[in-house]
mmCIF file of C-alpha atoms and ligand atoms in Angstrom:
data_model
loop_
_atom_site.group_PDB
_atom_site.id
_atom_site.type_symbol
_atom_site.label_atom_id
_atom_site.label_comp_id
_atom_site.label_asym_id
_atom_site.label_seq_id
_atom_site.Cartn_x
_atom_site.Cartn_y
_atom_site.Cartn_z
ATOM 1 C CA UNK A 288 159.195 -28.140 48.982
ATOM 2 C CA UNK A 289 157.949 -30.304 51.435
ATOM 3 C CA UNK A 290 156.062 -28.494 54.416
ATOM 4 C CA UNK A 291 155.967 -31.886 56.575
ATOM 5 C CA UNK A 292 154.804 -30.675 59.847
ATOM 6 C CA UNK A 293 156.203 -27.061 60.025
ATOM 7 C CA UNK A 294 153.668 -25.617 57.177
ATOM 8 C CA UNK A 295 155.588 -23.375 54.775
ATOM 9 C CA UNK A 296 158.331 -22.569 56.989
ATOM 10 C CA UNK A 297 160.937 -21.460 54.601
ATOM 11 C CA UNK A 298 158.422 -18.658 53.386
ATOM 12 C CA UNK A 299 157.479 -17.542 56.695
ATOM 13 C CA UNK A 300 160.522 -16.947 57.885
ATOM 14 C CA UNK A 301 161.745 -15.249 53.620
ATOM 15 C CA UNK A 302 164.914 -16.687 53.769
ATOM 16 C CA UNK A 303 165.470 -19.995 52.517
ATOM 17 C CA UNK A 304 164.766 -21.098 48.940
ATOM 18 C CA UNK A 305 162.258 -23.327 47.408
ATOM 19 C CA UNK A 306 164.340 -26.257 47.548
ATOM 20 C CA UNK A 307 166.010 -25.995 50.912
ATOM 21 C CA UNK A 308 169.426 -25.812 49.112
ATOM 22 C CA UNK A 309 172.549 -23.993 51.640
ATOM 23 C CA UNK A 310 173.409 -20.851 49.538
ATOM 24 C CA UNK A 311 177.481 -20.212 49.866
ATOM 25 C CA UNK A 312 178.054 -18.481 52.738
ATOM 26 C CA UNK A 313 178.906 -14.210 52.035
ATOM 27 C CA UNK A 314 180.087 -12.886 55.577
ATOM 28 C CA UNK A 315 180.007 -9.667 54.341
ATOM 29 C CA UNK A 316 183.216 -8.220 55.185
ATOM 30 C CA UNK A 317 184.208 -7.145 52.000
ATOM 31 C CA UNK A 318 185.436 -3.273 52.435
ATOM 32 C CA UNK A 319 184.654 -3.191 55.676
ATOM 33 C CA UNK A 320 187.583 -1.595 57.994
ATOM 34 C CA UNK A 321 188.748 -3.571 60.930
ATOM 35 C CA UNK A 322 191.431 -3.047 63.291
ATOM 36 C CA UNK A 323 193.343 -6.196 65.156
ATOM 37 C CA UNK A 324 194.928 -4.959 68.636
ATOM 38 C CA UNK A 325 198.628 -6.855 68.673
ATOM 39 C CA UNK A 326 198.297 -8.877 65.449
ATOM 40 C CA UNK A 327 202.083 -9.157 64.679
ATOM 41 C CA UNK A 328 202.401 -13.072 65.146
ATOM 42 C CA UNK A 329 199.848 -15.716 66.883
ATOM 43 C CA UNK A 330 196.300 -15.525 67.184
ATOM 44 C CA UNK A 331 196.249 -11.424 66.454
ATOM 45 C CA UNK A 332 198.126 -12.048 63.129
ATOM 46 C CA UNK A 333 195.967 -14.640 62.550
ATOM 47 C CA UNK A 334 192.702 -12.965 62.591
ATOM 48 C CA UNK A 335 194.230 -10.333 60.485
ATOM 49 C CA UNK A 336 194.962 -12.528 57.372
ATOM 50 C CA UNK A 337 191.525 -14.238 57.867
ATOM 51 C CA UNK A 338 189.379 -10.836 57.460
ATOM 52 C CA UNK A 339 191.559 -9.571 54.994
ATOM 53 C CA UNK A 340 191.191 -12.724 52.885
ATOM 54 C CA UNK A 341 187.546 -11.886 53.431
ATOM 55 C CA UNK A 342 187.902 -8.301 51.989
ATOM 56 C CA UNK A 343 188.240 -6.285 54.715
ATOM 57 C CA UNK A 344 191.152 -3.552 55.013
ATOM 58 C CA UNK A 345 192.875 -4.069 58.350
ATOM 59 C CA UNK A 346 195.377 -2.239 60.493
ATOM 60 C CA UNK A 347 197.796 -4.249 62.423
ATOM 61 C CA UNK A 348 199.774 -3.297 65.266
ATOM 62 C CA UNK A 349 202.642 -4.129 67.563
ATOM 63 C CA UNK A 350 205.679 -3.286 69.310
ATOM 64 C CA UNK A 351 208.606 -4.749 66.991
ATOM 65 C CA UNK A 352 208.708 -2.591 63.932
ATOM 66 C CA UNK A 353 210.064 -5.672 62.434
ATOM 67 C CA UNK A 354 208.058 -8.230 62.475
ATOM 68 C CA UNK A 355 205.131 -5.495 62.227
ATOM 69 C CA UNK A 356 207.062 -5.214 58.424
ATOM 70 C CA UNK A 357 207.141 -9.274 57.619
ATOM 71 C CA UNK A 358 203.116 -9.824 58.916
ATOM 72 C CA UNK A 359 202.161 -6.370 57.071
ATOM 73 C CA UNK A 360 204.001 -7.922 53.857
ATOM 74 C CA UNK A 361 202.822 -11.431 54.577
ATOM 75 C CA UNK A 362 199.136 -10.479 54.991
ATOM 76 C CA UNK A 363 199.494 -7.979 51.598
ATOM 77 C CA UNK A 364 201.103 -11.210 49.337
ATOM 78 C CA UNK A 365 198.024 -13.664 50.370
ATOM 79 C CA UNK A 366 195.398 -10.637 49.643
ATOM 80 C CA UNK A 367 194.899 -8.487 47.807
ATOM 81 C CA UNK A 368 194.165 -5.538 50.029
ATOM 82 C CA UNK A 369 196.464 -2.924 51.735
ATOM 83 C CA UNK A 370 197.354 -3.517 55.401
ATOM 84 C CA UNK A 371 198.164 -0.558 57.248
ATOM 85 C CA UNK A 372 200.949 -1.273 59.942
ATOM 86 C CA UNK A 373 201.529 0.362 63.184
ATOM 87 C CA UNK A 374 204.311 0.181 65.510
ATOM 88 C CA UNK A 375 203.410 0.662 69.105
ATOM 89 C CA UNK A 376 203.115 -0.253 72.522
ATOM 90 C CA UNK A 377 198.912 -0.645 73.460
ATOM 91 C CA UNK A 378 199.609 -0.476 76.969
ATOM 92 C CA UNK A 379 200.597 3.451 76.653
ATOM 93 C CA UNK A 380 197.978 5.928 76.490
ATOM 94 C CA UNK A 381 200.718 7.848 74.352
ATOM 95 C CA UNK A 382 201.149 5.309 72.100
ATOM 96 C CA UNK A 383 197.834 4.220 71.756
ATOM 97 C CA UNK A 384 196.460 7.313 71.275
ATOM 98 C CA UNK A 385 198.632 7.994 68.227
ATOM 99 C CA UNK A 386 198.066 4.644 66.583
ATOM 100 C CA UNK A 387 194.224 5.583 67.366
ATOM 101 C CA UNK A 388 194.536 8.678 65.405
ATOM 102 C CA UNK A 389 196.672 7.398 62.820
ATOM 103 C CA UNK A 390 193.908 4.723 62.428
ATOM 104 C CA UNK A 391 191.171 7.409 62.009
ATOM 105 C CA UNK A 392 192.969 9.731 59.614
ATOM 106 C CA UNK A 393 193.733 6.495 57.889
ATOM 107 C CA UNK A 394 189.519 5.490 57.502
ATOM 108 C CA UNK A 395 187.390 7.847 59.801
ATOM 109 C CA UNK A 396 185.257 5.153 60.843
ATOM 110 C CA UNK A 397 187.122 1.416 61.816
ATOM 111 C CA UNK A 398 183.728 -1.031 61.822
ATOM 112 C CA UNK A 399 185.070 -3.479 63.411
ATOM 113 C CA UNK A 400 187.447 -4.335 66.396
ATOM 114 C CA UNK A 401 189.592 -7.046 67.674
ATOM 115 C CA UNK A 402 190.734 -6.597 71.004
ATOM 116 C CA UNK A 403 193.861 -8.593 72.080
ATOM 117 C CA UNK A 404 197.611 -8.513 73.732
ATOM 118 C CA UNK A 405 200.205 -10.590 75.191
ATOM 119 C CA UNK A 406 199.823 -12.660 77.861
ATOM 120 C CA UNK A 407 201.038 -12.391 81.261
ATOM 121 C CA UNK A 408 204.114 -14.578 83.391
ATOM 122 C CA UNK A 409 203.118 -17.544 84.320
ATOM 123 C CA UNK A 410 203.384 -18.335 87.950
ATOM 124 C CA UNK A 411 201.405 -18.178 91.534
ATOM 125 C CA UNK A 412 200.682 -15.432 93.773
ATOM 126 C CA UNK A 413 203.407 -15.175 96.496
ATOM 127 C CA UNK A 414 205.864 -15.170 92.753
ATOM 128 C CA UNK A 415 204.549 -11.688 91.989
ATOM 129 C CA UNK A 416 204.218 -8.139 93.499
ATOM 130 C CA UNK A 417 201.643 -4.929 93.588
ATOM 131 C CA UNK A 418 203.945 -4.030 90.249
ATOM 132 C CA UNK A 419 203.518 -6.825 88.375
ATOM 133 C CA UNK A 420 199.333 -6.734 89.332
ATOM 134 C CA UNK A 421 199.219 -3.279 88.517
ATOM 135 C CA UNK A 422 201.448 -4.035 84.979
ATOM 136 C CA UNK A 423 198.689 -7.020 84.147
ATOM 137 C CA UNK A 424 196.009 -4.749 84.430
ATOM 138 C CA UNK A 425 197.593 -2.310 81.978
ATOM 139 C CA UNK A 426 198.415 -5.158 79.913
ATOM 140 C CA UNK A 427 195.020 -6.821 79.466
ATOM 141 C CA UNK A 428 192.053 -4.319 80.474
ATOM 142 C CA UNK A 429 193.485 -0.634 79.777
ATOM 143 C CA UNK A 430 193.935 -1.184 76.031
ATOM 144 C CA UNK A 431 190.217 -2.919 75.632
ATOM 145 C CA UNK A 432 189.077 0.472 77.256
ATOM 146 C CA UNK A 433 191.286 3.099 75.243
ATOM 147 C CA UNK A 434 190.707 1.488 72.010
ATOM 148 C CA UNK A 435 187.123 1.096 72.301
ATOM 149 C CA UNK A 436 186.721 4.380 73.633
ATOM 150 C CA UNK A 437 188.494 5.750 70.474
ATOM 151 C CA UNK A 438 186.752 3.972 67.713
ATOM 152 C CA UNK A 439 182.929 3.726 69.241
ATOM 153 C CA UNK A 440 181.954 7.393 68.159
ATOM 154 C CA UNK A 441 182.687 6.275 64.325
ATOM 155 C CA UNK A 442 180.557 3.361 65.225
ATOM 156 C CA UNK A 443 177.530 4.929 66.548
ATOM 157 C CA UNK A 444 177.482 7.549 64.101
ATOM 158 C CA UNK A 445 177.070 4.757 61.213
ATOM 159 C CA UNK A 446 174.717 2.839 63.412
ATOM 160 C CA UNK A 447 177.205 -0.845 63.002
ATOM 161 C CA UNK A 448 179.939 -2.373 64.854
ATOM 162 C CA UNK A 449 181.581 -5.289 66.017
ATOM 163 C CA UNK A 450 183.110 -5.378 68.977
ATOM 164 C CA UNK A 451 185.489 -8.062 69.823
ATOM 165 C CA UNK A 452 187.724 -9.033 72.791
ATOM 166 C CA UNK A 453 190.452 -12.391 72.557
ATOM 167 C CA UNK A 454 190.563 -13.252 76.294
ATOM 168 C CA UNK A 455 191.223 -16.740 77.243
ATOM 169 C CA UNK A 456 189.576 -20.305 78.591
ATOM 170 C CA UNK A 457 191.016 -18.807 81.756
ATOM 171 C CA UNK A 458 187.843 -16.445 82.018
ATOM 172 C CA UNK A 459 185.818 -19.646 82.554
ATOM 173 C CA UNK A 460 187.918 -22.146 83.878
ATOM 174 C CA UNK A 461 191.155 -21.107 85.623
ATOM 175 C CA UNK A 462 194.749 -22.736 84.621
ATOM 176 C CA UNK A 463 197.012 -23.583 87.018
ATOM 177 C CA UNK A 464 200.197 -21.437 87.296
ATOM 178 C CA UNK A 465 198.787 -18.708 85.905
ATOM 179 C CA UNK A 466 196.904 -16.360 88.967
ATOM 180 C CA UNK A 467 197.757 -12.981 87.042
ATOM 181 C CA UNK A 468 195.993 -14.069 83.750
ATOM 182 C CA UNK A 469 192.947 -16.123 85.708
ATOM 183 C CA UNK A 470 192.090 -12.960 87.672
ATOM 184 C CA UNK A 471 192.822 -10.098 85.600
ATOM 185 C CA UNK A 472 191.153 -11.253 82.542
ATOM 186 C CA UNK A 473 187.326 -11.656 83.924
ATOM 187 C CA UNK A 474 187.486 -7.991 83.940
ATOM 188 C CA UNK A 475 187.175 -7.505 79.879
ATOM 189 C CA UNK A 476 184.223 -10.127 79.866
ATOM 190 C CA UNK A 477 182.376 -7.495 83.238
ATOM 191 C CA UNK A 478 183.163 -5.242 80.291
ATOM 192 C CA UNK A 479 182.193 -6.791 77.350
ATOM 193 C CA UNK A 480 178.882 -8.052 78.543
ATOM 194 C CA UNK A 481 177.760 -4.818 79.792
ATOM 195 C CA UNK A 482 178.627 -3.065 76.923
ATOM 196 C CA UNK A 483 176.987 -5.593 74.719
ATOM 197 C CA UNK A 484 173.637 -4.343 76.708
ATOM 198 C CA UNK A 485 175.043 -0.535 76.446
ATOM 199 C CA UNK A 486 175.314 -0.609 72.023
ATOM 200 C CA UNK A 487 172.450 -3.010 71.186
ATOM 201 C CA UNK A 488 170.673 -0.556 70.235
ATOM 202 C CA UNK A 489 173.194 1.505 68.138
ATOM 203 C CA UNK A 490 173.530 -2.706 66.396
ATOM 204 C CA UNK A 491 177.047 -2.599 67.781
ATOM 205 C CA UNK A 492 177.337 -6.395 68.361
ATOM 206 C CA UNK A 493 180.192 -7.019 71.463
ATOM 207 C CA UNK A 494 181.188 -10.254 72.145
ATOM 208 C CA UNK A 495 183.993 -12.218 73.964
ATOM 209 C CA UNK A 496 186.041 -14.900 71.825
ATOM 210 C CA UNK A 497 188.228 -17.284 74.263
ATOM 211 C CA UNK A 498 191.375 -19.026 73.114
ATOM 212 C CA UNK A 499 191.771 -22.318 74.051
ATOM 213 C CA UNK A 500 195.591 -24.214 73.758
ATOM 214 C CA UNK A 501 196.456 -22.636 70.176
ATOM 215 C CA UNK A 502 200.119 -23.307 68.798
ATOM 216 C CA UNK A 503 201.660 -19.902 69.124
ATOM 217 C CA UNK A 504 204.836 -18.295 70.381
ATOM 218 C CA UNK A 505 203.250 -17.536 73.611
ATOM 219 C CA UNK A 506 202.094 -21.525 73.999
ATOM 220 C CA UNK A 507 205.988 -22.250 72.912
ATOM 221 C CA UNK A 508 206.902 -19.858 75.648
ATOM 222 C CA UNK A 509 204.432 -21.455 78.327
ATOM 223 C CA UNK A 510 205.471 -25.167 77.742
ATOM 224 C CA UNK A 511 208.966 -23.682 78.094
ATOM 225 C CA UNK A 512 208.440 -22.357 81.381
ATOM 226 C CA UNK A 513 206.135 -24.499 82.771
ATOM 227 C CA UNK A 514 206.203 -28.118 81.677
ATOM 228 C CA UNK A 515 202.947 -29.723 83.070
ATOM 229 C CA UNK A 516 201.374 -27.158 79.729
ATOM 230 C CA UNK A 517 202.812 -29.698 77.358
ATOM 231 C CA UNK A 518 200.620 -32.385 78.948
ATOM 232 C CA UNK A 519 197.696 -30.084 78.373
ATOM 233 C CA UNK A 520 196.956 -31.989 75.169
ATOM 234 C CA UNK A 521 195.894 -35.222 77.064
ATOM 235 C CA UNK A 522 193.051 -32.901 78.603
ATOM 236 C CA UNK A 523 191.571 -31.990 75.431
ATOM 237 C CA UNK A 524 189.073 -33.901 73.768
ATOM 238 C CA UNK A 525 189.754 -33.169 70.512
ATOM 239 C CA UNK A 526 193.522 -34.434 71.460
ATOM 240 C CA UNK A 527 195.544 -31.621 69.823
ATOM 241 C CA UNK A 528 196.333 -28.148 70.030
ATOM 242 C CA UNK A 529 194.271 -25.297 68.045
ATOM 243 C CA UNK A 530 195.730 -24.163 64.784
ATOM 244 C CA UNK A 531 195.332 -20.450 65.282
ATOM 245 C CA UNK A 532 193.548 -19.952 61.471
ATOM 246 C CA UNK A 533 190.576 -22.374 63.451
ATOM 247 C CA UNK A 534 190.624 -19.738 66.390
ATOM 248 C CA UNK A 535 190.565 -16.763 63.797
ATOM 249 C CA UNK A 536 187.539 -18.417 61.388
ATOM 250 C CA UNK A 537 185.383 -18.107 64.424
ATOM 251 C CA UNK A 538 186.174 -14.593 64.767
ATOM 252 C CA UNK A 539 185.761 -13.869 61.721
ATOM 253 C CA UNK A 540 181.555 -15.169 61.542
ATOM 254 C CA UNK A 541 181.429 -13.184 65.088
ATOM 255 C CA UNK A 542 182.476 -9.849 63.307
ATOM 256 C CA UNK A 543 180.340 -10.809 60.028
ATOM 257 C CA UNK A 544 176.690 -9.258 58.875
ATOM 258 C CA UNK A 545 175.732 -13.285 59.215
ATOM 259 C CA UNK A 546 176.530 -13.058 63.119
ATOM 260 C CA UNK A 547 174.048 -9.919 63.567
ATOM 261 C CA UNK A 548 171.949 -11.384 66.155
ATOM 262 C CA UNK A 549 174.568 -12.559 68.003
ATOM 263 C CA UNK A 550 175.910 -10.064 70.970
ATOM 264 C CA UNK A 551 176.750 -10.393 74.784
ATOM 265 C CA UNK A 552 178.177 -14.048 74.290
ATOM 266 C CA UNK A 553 181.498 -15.705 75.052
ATOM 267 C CA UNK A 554 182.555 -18.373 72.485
ATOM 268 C CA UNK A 555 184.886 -21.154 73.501
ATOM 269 C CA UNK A 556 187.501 -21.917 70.809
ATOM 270 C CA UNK A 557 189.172 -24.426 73.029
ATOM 271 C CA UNK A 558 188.403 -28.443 71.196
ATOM 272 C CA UNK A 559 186.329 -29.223 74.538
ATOM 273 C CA UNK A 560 188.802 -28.834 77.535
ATOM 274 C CA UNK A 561 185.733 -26.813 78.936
ATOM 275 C CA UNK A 562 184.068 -29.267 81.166
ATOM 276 C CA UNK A 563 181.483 -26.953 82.423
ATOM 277 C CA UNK A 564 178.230 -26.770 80.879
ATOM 278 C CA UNK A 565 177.800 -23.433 80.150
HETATM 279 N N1 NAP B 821 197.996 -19.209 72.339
HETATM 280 C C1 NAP B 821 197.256 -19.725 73.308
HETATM 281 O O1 NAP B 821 197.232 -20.940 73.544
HETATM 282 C C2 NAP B 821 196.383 -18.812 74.145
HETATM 283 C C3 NAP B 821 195.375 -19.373 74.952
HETATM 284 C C4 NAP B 821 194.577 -18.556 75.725
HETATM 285 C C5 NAP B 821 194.802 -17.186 75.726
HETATM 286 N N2 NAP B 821 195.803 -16.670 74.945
HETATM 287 C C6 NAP B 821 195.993 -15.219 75.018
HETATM 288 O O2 NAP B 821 195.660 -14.614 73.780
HETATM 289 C C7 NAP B 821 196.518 -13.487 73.541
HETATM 290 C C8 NAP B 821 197.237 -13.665 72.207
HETATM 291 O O3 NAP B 821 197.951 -14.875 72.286
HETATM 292 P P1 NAP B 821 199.070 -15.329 71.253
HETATM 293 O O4 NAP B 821 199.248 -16.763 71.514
HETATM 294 O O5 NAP B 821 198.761 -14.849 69.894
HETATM 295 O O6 NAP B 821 200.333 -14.504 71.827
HETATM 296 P P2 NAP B 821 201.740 -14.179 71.134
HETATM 297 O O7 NAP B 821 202.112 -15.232 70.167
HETATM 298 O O8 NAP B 821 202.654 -13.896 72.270
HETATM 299 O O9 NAP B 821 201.472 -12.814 70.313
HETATM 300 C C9 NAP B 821 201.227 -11.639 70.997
HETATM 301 C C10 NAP B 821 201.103 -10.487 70.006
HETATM 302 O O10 NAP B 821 200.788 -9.316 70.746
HETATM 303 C C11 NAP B 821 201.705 -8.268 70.434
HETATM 304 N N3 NAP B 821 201.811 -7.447 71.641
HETATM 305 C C12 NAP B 821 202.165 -7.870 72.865
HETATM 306 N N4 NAP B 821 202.154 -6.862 73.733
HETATM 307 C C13 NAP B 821 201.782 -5.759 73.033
HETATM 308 C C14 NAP B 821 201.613 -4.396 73.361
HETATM 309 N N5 NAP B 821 201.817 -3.950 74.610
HETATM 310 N N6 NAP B 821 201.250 -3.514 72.410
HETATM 311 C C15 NAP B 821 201.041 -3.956 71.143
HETATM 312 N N7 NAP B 821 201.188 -5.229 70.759
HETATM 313 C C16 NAP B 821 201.565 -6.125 71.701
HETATM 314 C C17 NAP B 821 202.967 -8.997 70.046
HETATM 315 O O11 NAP B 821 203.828 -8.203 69.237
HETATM 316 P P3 NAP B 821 205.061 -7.344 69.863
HETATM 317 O O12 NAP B 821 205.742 -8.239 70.839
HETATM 318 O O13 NAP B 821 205.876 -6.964 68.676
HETATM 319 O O14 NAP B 821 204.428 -6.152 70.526
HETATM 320 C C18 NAP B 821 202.377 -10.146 69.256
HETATM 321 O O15 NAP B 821 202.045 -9.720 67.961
HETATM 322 C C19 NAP B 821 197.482 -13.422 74.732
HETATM 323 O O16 NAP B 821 196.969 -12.536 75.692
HETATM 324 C C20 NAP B 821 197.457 -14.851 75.248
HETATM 325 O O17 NAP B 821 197.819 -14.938 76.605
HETATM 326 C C21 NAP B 821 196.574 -17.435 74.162
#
């Protein structure tokens, strides 16, 4: 090896190899159980099939028993591992509670957990009432709450966790025509971040994972109803729309053993539309 001007650095720091050569990359998921809040279709789905390719056993969940069947089967023909399916609606405490339970008769402990939902109407503030406030908040922050209230014990008992929470660009940078998504959001990254200080030192790792423009049903259903989102490509620099397996392989390193110095942080997944610089 040569030590140039850092002296022997790989031996100081025991973990790279003589000859400086990248080892394959083990994310050390393999048997671990994670749990993917409304993974039926889009970016939920997606993170789904990319654990379980990595080995993990996941539970997937949504309202439409249906297509909760064709992802469960889907995921289960491109792995081999067992998906465990579960029909409900996240924004009921009744419901959620059961599929909570179910989860933990299932596998006692769930290691890791993916926070996510649907996405709120597009439109601006004099187009919506108290209701449809008080529905986005039950929506989007009530479920982060109940389901990390449910599966934390199991996590601090074993001492390792992952924590976390799809939100959107929106947290950072607000899109137009969309008030009840730009304000009710920020509230699972006040979350996240403080519970990120809260669990370091049970090495529960929580972090927030934004979407950018990913081809899903819900973008379909955006350009639909608003068309100025189908111009949103010109504002990205990478010039097209996320694939939502590039979304969930970010995920995926955030919830990994490799990622274990990593909590408190909110990743951009978004091919630069960010201008900010932080
Ligand atoms: N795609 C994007 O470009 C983008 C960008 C930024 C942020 N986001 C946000 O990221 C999240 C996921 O986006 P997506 O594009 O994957 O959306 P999507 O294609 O609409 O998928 C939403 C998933 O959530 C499930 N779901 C919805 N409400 C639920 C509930 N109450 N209980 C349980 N499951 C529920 C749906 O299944 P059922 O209908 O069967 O329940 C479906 O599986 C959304 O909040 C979206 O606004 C998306």
């Amino acid at each position: 090896m040569n030590e140039g001007h850092f002296g022997n650095v790989g031996s100081y720091f025991g973990f790279l190899n003589s000859d400086f050569e990248f080892c394959a990359m083990d994310l050390g998921l393999k048997n671990k159980t994670a749990f993917v809040a409304a993974s039926t279709q889009g970016l939920g789905k997606s993170v789904a099939l990319e654990l379980a390719q990595e080995g993990a056993n996941v539970i997937i969940c949504g309202r439409n028993q249906e297509n909760l069947e064709k992802t469960k089967s889907e995921i289960e023909n491109k792995t081999d591992r067992k998906v465990l399916a579960l029909a409900g609606d996240l924004s009921d405490e009744i419901e959620r509670d059961q599929i909570i339970k179910h989860t933990l008769r299932a596998y006692n402990v769930v290691d890791i957990l993916v926070t996510n939902s649907g996405g709120p109407p597009a439109g601006k503030f004099e187009e919506f009432t108290q209701r449809d406030w008080d529905k986005t908040y039950h929506q989007l922050l009530t479920p982060v709450v109940g389901l990390i209230n449910g599966f934390l014990p199991g996590m601090k008992k074993q001492q390792w966790g992952r924590i976390i929470a799809i939100t959107s660009m929106a947290v950072k940078q607000p899109i137009n025509n969309l008030i009840l998504s730009n304000a009710v959001r920020v509230s699972i990254v006040g979350l996240i971040k403080t519970l990120a200080n809260e669990l370091a030192s049970h090495n529960i790792t929580v972090n927030n994972v934004m979407p950018g423009y990913t081809e899903t049903e819900r973008l379909k259903e955006l350009i639909e109803s608003t068309p100025s989102f189908a111009s949103a490509r010109a504002e990205i620099p990478l010039g097209r729309f996320a694939k939502p397996e590039e979304f969930a392989a970010a995920v995926a390193f955030l919830v990994s053993e490799r990622a274990s110095y990593i909590t408190g942080i909110s990743l951009a997944v978004d091919g630069g539309w960010m201008k900010g610089l932080f």
